[in-house]
Structure formats: structure tokens, C-alpha cells
Tab-separated table of C-alpha atoms in Angstrom:
chain	number	residue	atom	x	y	z
A	29	MET	CA	23.255	-18.393	16.339
A	30	LYS	CA	20.353	-20.516	15.151
A	31	LYS	CA	18.069	-18.678	12.739
A	32	LYS	CA	14.533	-18.038	13.959
A	33	ASN	CA	11.561	-19.539	12.135
A	34	VAL	CA	9.337	-16.669	10.982
A	35	LEU	CA	5.844	-17.612	9.804
A	36	VAL	CA	4.169	-15.084	7.510
A	37	ILE	CA	0.380	-15.453	7.397
A	38	PHE	CA	-1.378	-13.909	4.400
A	39	GLY	CA	-4.719	-13.830	2.588
A	40	GLY	CA	-7.765	-14.195	4.802
A	41	MET	CA	-11.535	-13.917	4.536
A	42	SER	CA	-11.795	-10.134	4.606
A	43	ASN	CA	-12.715	-7.802	1.763
A	44	GLU	CA	-9.044	-6.750	1.801
A	45	TYR	CA	-7.778	-10.189	0.751
A	46	GLU	CA	-6.034	-8.925	-2.388
A	47	VAL	CA	-4.370	-6.082	-0.483
A	48	SER	CA	-2.979	-8.680	1.936
A	49	LEU	CA	-1.490	-10.672	-0.961
A	50	LYS	CA	0.388	-7.623	-2.249
A	51	SER	CA	1.615	-6.646	1.221
A	52	ALA	CA	2.757	-10.171	2.083
A	53	ALA	CA	4.533	-10.757	-1.236
A	54	ALA	CA	6.527	-7.551	-0.796
A	55	ALA	CA	7.463	-8.363	2.801
A	56	ILE	CA	8.508	-11.910	1.882
A	57	GLU	CA	10.727	-10.649	-0.944
A	58	ASN	CA	12.405	-8.125	1.355
A	59	MET	CA	12.888	-10.218	4.495
A	60	ASP	CA	16.511	-10.715	5.572
A	61	LEU	CA	16.905	-14.459	4.998
A	62	SER	CA	20.406	-14.392	6.457
A	63	LYS	CA	18.686	-13.906	9.825
A	64	TYR	CA	15.427	-15.827	9.467
A	65	ASN	CA	13.979	-19.050	8.105
A	66	LEU	CA	10.894	-18.019	6.159
A	67	MET	CA	7.696	-20.072	6.428
A	68	MET	CA	4.393	-19.138	4.784
A	69	LEU	CA	0.794	-19.889	5.684
A	70	GLY	CA	-2.006	-18.728	3.399
A	71	ILE	CA	-5.712	-18.432	4.182
A	72	THR	CA	-8.055	-18.626	1.205
A	73	GLN	CA	-11.073	-16.361	0.849
A	74	GLU	CA	-13.207	-19.340	1.863
A	75	GLY	CA	-11.192	-19.824	5.052
A	76	LYS	CA	-8.989	-22.802	4.167
A	77	TRP	CA	-5.503	-22.717	5.740
A	78	LEU	CA	-2.594	-23.962	3.608
A	79	ARG	CA	1.130	-24.033	4.169
A	80	PHE	CA	2.718	-22.635	1.012
A	81	SER	CA	6.339	-23.071	-0.102
A	82	GLY	CA	6.263	-21.506	-3.556
A	83	ASP	CA	7.348	-18.186	-5.008
A	84	ALA	CA	6.081	-14.860	-3.671
A	85	GLN	CA	4.919	-13.909	-7.155
A	86	MET	CA	2.273	-16.618	-6.911
A	87	ILE	CA	0.957	-14.880	-3.816
A	88	ARG	CA	0.922	-11.540	-5.580
A	89	ASN	CA	-0.995	-12.853	-8.605
A	90	HIS	CA	-3.478	-14.894	-6.535
A	91	THR	CA	-2.434	-18.351	-7.774
A	92	TRP	CA	-0.595	-19.469	-4.624
A	93	PHE	CA	-3.312	-21.944	-3.510
A	94	THR	CA	-2.960	-23.892	-6.801
A	95	ASP	CA	0.698	-24.684	-6.127
A	96	GLU	CA	1.567	-28.344	-5.553
A	97	SER	CA	3.561	-27.339	-2.472
A	98	CYS	CA	0.350	-26.476	-0.567
A	99	VAL	CA	-0.410	-28.638	2.455
A	100	GLU	CA	-3.263	-28.160	4.908
A	101	ALA	CA	-1.932	-26.614	8.110
A	102	PHE	CA	-2.984	-24.403	10.991
A	103	ILE	CA	-1.715	-22.737	14.157
A	104	SER	CA	-2.182	-24.875	17.231
A	105	PRO	CA	-3.926	-23.090	20.127
A	106	SER	CA	-2.370	-25.653	22.487
A	107	ARG	CA	0.897	-24.826	24.190
A	108	GLU	CA	1.498	-28.564	24.554
A	109	GLN	CA	1.463	-28.948	20.743
A	110	LYS	CA	2.932	-25.506	20.120
A	111	GLY	CA	3.585	-24.372	16.569
A	112	LEU	CA	2.313	-25.024	13.065
A	113	ILE	CA	0.294	-28.227	12.696
A	114	GLU	CA	0.806	-29.689	9.223
A	115	LEU	CA	-1.638	-32.371	8.109
A	116	SER	CA	-0.998	-35.374	5.868
A	117	PRO	CA	-2.719	-38.706	5.092
A	118	GLU	CA	-0.344	-40.315	7.592
A	119	GLY	CA	-1.312	-37.942	10.402
A	120	TYR	CA	0.197	-34.650	11.453
A	121	LYS	CA	3.463	-33.083	12.483
A	122	VAL	CA	4.209	-30.039	14.632
A	123	ILE	CA	6.640	-27.524	13.149
A	124	GLU	CA	8.361	-25.079	15.471
A	125	VAL	CA	7.501	-21.408	14.950
A	126	ASP	CA	9.484	-18.718	16.756
A	127	VAL	CA	7.492	-15.691	15.634
A	128	VAL	CA	4.441	-15.006	13.452
A	129	PHE	CA	4.113	-12.032	11.129
A	130	PRO	CA	0.356	-11.817	10.392
A	131	ILE	CA	0.171	-9.724	7.206
A	132	LEU	CA	-3.608	-9.706	7.170
A	133	HIS	CA	-5.792	-6.655	6.591
A	134	GLY	CA	-9.329	-6.134	7.861
A	135	LYS	CA	-11.718	-8.613	9.459
A	136	PHE	CA	-10.448	-11.977	10.705
A	137	GLY	CA	-6.865	-10.735	10.658
A	138	GLU	CA	-6.413	-7.170	11.830
A	139	ASP	CA	-9.323	-7.171	14.282
A	140	GLY	CA	-8.001	-9.291	17.147
A	141	THR	CA	-9.162	-12.692	15.893
A	142	ILE	CA	-5.768	-14.007	14.752
A	143	GLN	CA	-4.100	-12.146	17.610
A	144	GLY	CA	-6.291	-13.975	20.128
A	145	LEU	CA	-5.351	-17.339	18.632
A	146	LEU	CA	-1.657	-16.442	18.759
A	147	GLU	CA	-1.873	-15.253	22.359
A	148	LEU	CA	-3.530	-18.566	23.284
A	149	SER	CA	-0.765	-20.456	21.479
A	150	GLY	CA	1.998	-18.535	23.231
A	151	ILE	CA	3.747	-17.800	19.937
A	152	PRO	CA	5.159	-14.234	19.722
A	153	PHE	CA	3.767	-12.172	16.863
A	154	VAL	CA	4.273	-8.868	15.123
A	155	GLY	CA	1.886	-6.014	15.826
A	156	CYS	CA	-0.813	-4.989	18.260
A	157	LYS	CA	-2.218	-7.450	20.766
A	158	THR	CA	-5.789	-8.786	20.837
A	159	LEU	CA	-7.514	-5.977	22.742
A	160	SER	CA	-5.774	-3.156	20.902
A	161	SER	CA	-6.378	-4.767	17.506
A	162	ALA	CA	-10.090	-5.194	18.228
A	163	ILE	CA	-10.513	-1.657	19.539
A	164	CYS	CA	-8.625	-0.034	16.675
A	165	MET	CA	-10.738	-1.904	14.118
A	166	ASP	CA	-13.905	-0.206	15.388
A	167	LYS	CA	-14.051	3.443	14.308
A	168	ALA	CA	-16.820	4.316	16.759
A	169	ILE	CA	-14.995	2.921	19.796
A	170	THR	CA	-11.636	4.482	18.890
A	171	HIS	CA	-13.257	7.898	18.466
A	172	ARG	CA	-14.905	7.694	21.881
A	173	LEU	CA	-11.696	6.679	23.641
A	174	VAL	CA	-9.557	9.276	21.893
A	175	ALA	CA	-12.113	12.067	22.449
A	176	LYS	CA	-12.059	11.365	26.200
A	177	GLU	CA	-8.371	12.315	26.148
A	178	GLU	CA	-9.273	15.754	24.729
A	179	ILE	CA	-8.146	15.052	21.174
A	180	LYS	CA	-10.504	16.463	18.565
A	181	VAL	CA	-12.648	14.005	16.592
A	182	ALA	CA	-15.397	14.576	14.047
A	183	ARG	CA	-18.915	14.493	15.470
A	184	SER	CA	-20.733	11.313	14.527
A	185	ILE	CA	-23.650	8.997	15.170
A	186	VAL	CA	-23.763	5.196	15.164
A	187	LEU	CA	-26.427	3.126	13.408
A	188	TYR	CA	-27.372	-0.531	13.720
A	189	LYS	CA	-29.496	-2.407	11.210
A	190	GLU	CA	-32.735	-1.833	13.106
A	191	ASP	CA	-32.206	1.964	13.106
A	192	ARG	CA	-34.278	3.840	10.535
A	193	ASN	CA	-34.039	7.441	11.723
A	194	ALA	CA	-30.648	8.596	10.436
A	195	GLU	CA	-31.822	11.969	9.126
A	196	GLN	CA	-33.562	12.863	12.389
A	197	ARG	CA	-30.573	11.809	14.482
A	198	LEU	CA	-28.204	13.880	12.348
A	199	GLU	CA	-30.385	16.919	12.929
A	200	GLU	CA	-30.473	16.238	16.678
A	201	ALA	CA	-26.670	15.982	16.724
A	202	ASP	CA	-26.434	19.194	14.641
A	203	ILE	CA	-24.372	17.404	11.996
A	204	LYS	CA	-24.667	19.109	8.608
A	205	LEU	CA	-24.146	17.624	5.162
A	206	PRO	CA	-21.885	16.507	3.621
A	207	VAL	CA	-21.237	13.477	5.819
A	208	TYR	CA	-19.323	10.226	5.477
A	209	ILE	CA	-21.158	6.930	5.798
A	210	LYS	CA	-18.694	4.278	7.003
A	211	PRO	CA	-18.819	0.647	8.085
A	212	ALA	CA	-17.530	0.762	11.657
A	213	LYS	CA	-15.198	-2.203	11.144
A	214	SER	CA	-13.829	-2.222	7.610
A	215	GLY	CA	-10.679	-0.965	5.930
A	216	SER	CA	-9.310	0.381	2.652
A	217	SER	CA	-12.311	2.745	2.419
A	218	ILE	CA	-14.491	-0.176	1.285
A	219	GLY	CA	-18.184	0.584	1.821
A	220	ILE	CA	-17.615	4.300	2.457
A	221	THR	CA	-19.719	6.973	0.737
A	222	LYS	CA	-19.579	10.752	0.970
A	223	VAL	CA	-23.173	12.017	1.029
A	224	PHE	CA	-24.093	15.516	-0.112
A	225	HIS	CA	-27.903	15.195	-0.210
A	226	PHE	CA	-30.358	13.439	2.110
A	227	GLU	CA	-31.751	11.548	-0.886
A	228	GLN	CA	-28.431	9.663	-1.036
A	229	LEU	CA	-28.506	8.665	2.620
A	230	GLU	CA	-30.411	5.358	2.520
A	231	ASP	CA	-28.452	3.898	-0.383
A	232	ALA	CA	-25.157	4.862	1.275
A	233	ILE	CA	-26.239	3.320	4.583
A	234	SER	CA	-27.302	0.098	2.831
A	235	LYS	CA	-23.918	-0.058	1.076
A	236	ALA	CA	-22.085	0.297	4.396
A	237	PHE	CA	-24.221	-2.413	6.035
A	238	ILE	CA	-23.026	-4.874	3.388
A	239	GLU	CA	-19.589	-4.675	5.020
A	240	ASP	CA	-20.554	-4.514	8.695
A	241	ASP	CA	-23.465	-4.652	11.137
A	242	LYS	CA	-22.587	-1.254	12.587
A	243	VAL	CA	-22.362	2.002	10.634
A	244	VAL	CA	-20.847	5.365	11.533
A	245	ILE	CA	-22.141	8.622	10.047
A	246	GLU	CA	-19.500	11.259	10.496
A	247	GLU	CA	-19.350	14.979	9.801
A	248	ASN	CA	-16.984	16.263	7.131
A	249	ILE	CA	-13.859	18.014	8.397
A	250	ASN	CA	-12.681	20.801	6.118
A	251	GLY	CA	-9.012	20.035	5.811
A	252	PHE	CA	-6.665	17.441	4.402
A	253	GLU	CA	-5.506	14.061	5.630
A	254	VAL	CA	-2.099	13.530	7.207
A	255	GLY	CA	-0.600	10.255	8.372
A	256	CYS	CA	2.018	9.262	10.890
A	257	ALA	CA	3.831	5.907	10.982
A	258	ILE	CA	4.861	4.576	14.402
A	259	LEU	CA	7.114	1.596	15.121
A	260	GLY	CA	7.898	0.205	18.539
A	261	ASN	CA	6.654	-0.802	21.955
A	262	GLU	CA	8.191	1.451	24.581
A	263	ASN	CA	9.847	4.618	23.228
A	264	PRO	CA	8.609	4.006	19.667
A	265	MET	CA	10.079	5.535	16.525
A	266	ILE	CA	7.966	7.991	14.526
A	267	GLY	CA	8.294	8.328	10.779
A	268	GLU	CA	7.956	11.494	8.755
A	269	VAL	CA	4.445	12.923	8.418
A	270	ASP	CA	2.840	12.540	4.998
A	271	GLU	CA	-0.063	14.381	3.369
A	272	ILE	CA	-2.753	13.292	0.935
A	273	GLU	CA	-3.633	15.807	-1.747
A	274	LEU	CA	-7.099	14.993	-3.087
A	275	ARG	CA	-8.831	15.954	-6.269
A	276	GLY	CA	-11.896	13.764	-5.772
A	277	ASP	CA	-14.364	13.623	-2.882
A	278	PHE	CA	-12.250	11.396	-0.642
A	279	PHE	CA	-9.399	8.886	-0.566
A	280	ASP	CA	-11.401	5.866	-1.705
A	281	PHE	CA	-10.221	2.312	-2.463
A	282	ASN	CA	-9.272	3.106	-6.063
A	283	GLU	CA	-7.282	6.205	-5.120
A	284	LYS	CA	-5.502	4.428	-2.270
A	285	TYR	CA	-4.098	1.772	-4.559
A	286	THR	CA	-3.755	3.602	-7.887
A	287	LEU	CA	-3.346	7.305	-7.008
A	288	ALA	CA	-5.241	7.975	-10.231
A	289	SER	CA	-5.862	11.621	-9.363
A	290	SER	CA	-4.511	11.986	-5.823
A	291	LYS	CA	-0.974	12.693	-4.737
A	292	ILE	CA	0.903	11.842	-1.552
A	293	HIS	CA	3.409	14.401	-0.310
A	294	MET	CA	6.124	13.123	1.977
A	295	PRO	CA	7.016	15.064	3.995
A	296	ALA	CA	3.712	16.859	4.389
A	297	ARG	CA	3.641	20.463	3.267
A	298	VAL	CA	3.263	21.856	6.784
A	299	GLU	CA	5.409	23.961	9.066
A	300	LYS	CA	7.915	22.210	11.292
A	301	GLU	CA	6.013	23.004	14.488
A	302	VAL	CA	2.759	21.698	12.990
A	303	ALA	CA	4.497	18.462	11.957
A	304	HIS	CA	5.788	18.160	15.524
A	305	GLN	CA	2.253	18.527	16.911
A	306	ILE	CA	0.942	15.909	14.463
A	307	LYS	CA	3.619	13.449	15.611
A	308	LYS	CA	2.930	14.231	19.255
A	309	THR	CA	-0.809	13.668	18.761
A	310	ALA	CA	-0.234	10.443	16.823
A	311	LEU	CA	1.993	9.071	19.581
A	312	LYS	CA	-0.580	9.953	22.234
A	313	ILE	CA	-3.282	8.118	20.248
A	314	TYR	CA	-0.949	5.108	19.829
A	315	GLU	CA	-0.544	4.995	23.609
A	316	ILE	CA	-4.244	5.586	24.390
A	317	LEU	CA	-5.197	2.615	22.225
A	318	SER	CA	-2.410	0.396	23.669
A	319	CYS	CA	-0.765	-0.133	20.279
A	320	THR	CA	2.447	-2.147	20.040
A	321	GLY	CA	4.720	-3.082	17.168
A	322	LEU	CA	3.362	-0.804	14.482
A	323	ALA	CA	0.473	1.359	13.410
A	324	ARG	CA	-0.307	4.231	11.089
A	325	VAL	CA	-2.326	6.994	12.725
A	326	ASP	CA	-4.405	9.034	10.271
A	327	MET	CA	-5.615	12.537	11.103
A	328	PHE	CA	-7.084	15.603	9.440
A	329	LEU	CA	-5.456	19.033	9.530
A	330	THR	CA	-7.673	22.091	9.078
A	331	LYS	CA	-6.641	25.443	7.567
A	332	ASP	CA	-6.300	26.716	11.168
A	333	ASN	CA	-3.875	23.843	11.931
A	334	GLU	CA	-6.364	22.046	14.140
A	335	ILE	CA	-5.697	18.300	14.293
A	336	TYR	CA	-8.628	15.859	14.167
A	337	PHE	CA	-8.207	12.128	14.691
A	338	ASN	CA	-9.478	9.950	11.839
A	339	GLU	CA	-8.457	6.311	12.381
A	340	VAL	CA	-5.673	3.888	13.262
A	341	ASN	CA	-4.453	1.104	10.974
A	342	THR	CA	-2.771	-1.604	13.054
A	343	LEU	CA	-1.554	-3.279	9.874
A	344	PRO	CA	-1.337	-0.537	7.256
A	345	GLY	CA	-0.634	-1.269	3.597
A	346	PHE	CA	2.754	-2.955	3.576
A	347	THR	CA	4.119	-3.040	0.047
A	348	SER	CA	7.461	-1.339	-0.554
A	349	ASN	CA	5.501	1.536	-2.147
A	350	SER	CA	2.984	1.882	0.690
A	351	ARG	CA	2.805	4.924	2.906
A	352	TYR	CA	4.058	3.234	6.085
A	353	PRO	CA	7.423	1.958	4.730
A	354	LYS	CA	7.975	5.259	2.933
A	355	MET	CA	7.447	7.253	6.134
A	356	MET	CA	9.937	4.992	7.887
A	357	SER	CA	12.393	5.301	4.998
A	358	SER	CA	12.404	9.046	5.593
A	359	ILE	CA	14.020	8.521	9.003
A	360	GLY	CA	16.636	6.120	7.653
A	361	LEU	CA	14.966	2.706	7.944
A	362	SER	CA	14.889	0.651	4.754
A	363	TYR	CA	11.955	-1.664	4.088
A	364	THR	CA	14.093	-4.640	5.132
A	365	ASP	CA	15.130	-2.761	8.297
A	366	VAL	CA	11.473	-2.206	9.187
A	367	ILE	CA	10.667	-5.921	8.798
A	368	THR	CA	13.685	-6.909	10.890
A	369	ARG	CA	12.840	-4.396	13.596
A	370	LEU	CA	9.239	-5.622	13.807
A	371	ILE	CA	10.310	-9.249	14.150
A	372	GLU	CA	12.860	-8.362	16.815
A	373	LEU	CA	10.255	-6.336	18.746
A	374	ALA	CA	7.990	-9.386	18.808
A	375	LEU	CA	10.836	-11.622	19.988
A	376	GLU	CA	11.749	-9.177	22.762
A	377	GLU	CA	8.548	-10.140	24.580
A	378	VAL	CA	9.500	-13.822	24.884
């Protein structure tokens, strides 16, 4: 059987560019090349698209775009010229692509933008579709949709740049300090601040507005964070539940990628029935938000075993040491198995 051409897209213009490089390098190194022809397309932080044919280590150490193999290229939105368009002084050529694996985190990659282009092109791709990706990227919208299905969410308010009455609105909503100030559409905890005093509010809001034009102020839930990895379209597989043990205020960018003082327990230190309820809730959220392919659903668990929805990552951290592959490993899927399964799920829809 002819091997399928799998195009991995990495990099991008989001504030999670470097996270994407690490995720993509790991996936590239662990892809089953006996089944697939690997192709790579990088997007620089400035938005330049380059086909790359070098070593994955160059992606990891952020030197990939200096490689002499780089050629300007882009995905064609036209189904008449379907595939990867590679440019040269002589003109262009169209290279067949069977499936795209967009390993892009955050804006312009995980938010429906790339997914929309790929749906226009007619090329199958790994992960959630355009609408689901866009919805899941917006914390305010996901909370509203999930709350309507009688799943607990933290109380919150939404601010836009012209709003200047945050303290008054918090009082009206009966939301007490501490609160979290979050960009509505950003990942890896970038731009998030935990506020304990009203004097901190304006600076925290300004910091969040650097990352997005919409800010969520959310009440603190007394509990700890649990995560659930899901893989599949219909009848998806659910990985083992994990738990984040914090020593600081919250699981910020530094803690997520260094675990300097935090610890991740997998499986979570909860009773079997509680773990079952977490999985059941995660799956319901996955379905409510029309997720396909993969997602990691993050929730909070209180001391009374109440489950509160936090957020959905439609492309969670994807290194071999990331939470998602580890949760899948716990149910018998190796990292390579996960990659293969995701590619096959995308191809099933052809």
C-alpha cells in the first residue's frame, strides 16, 4: 500500500510559538515512518511559511528557518490546485498532501484559522474542526455553552477594552477576591494573573489585554486541577485522569513547562468513582463543544468532590513528556500509537 503524505505544520505567530516547536519536534521524531511520508511546513513568528526538510532538532532549538533546505511554500485553498504549493524562481509546483497534522498552539493555529483554510482546501487534518476550534479557544464562550448543560463553571464577568468598571461589576456579580484575570483567547497561562487585592486589578487587566481584546475575570475555585485526555471522533478513548499538585498560586507558564515546584500525579489521587465522574464530565464537554480527534479537558475538583469545568485544549502540549501523551500511555497507547491513531482518524473522514 502506498504510504500517505503527512504534512506537519509547526511554529506560528502566537505567543506559544516555542511550545509548538517542542511539540512538533517530538511528534516528528516519534512518527511511524514505515507508514507515512513525513513532510514539514514551518511558520515563522513573522508569518512566513517555509517548507523545511532538515532535522527535528533544528525545530526544537529554533534554528529551522536558517536551514538551506527551506523553500517558500503554503497550503492551497483551491481544490483545483490541491496540496502544498512550493515556490521557486522558475514558478511553482503542487505537492500532494494526504493529511495535515497542525501542531500549532494558540492564536492562528488552534483557534480555527488554520482549520478553516484546511477545510476550504479539502485536505483532511488532525484535530477539531473550524467551529469547535474557534469556540474552544474562547474561555467565555465555552463556559456559557457548558453551563447551559448543567455542568458547574466558575462565576465570571467579561471585559472589553472600553470597560472601566471591573470592581463594580465584580461586586454586582457577588464575586469575591481572589480572582483570576485571563485573556479570553490565549493559552499556556500567558497573560493570567491571580489577584488578591483590588489595587492589583488594573495592572492585571492591562497585562491580559496585551494578549487579547477580551478579558475574563473569574472567581477562584477552592480545589485542585484535574485533566482528562480524549482521543477519537465517535466512541472516543479516554485516558487516565491526572492531577496537578500546586505549591504556588496557580499553574502558570513557568510551572507548566518546568514543574519547578508543582507536581503532576497520574493517576489522580481520587477515588475510583470520582475518577469515573471526571471522565464522564470530560466526555460530555467534548461532545457539547463538538470536539473531534483530540482534546484535553481541564477541570477543578473541590474537597466535596464537586467538578467545575475550567477549559479545553484542542491541541494540548504534545511532547513525549506532556500530560496528554502520558494520560494516553496509561491506557496502553504509546506516543507513536497516539500519533498513528490521530492520523488514521483524520483519514477516516475522506
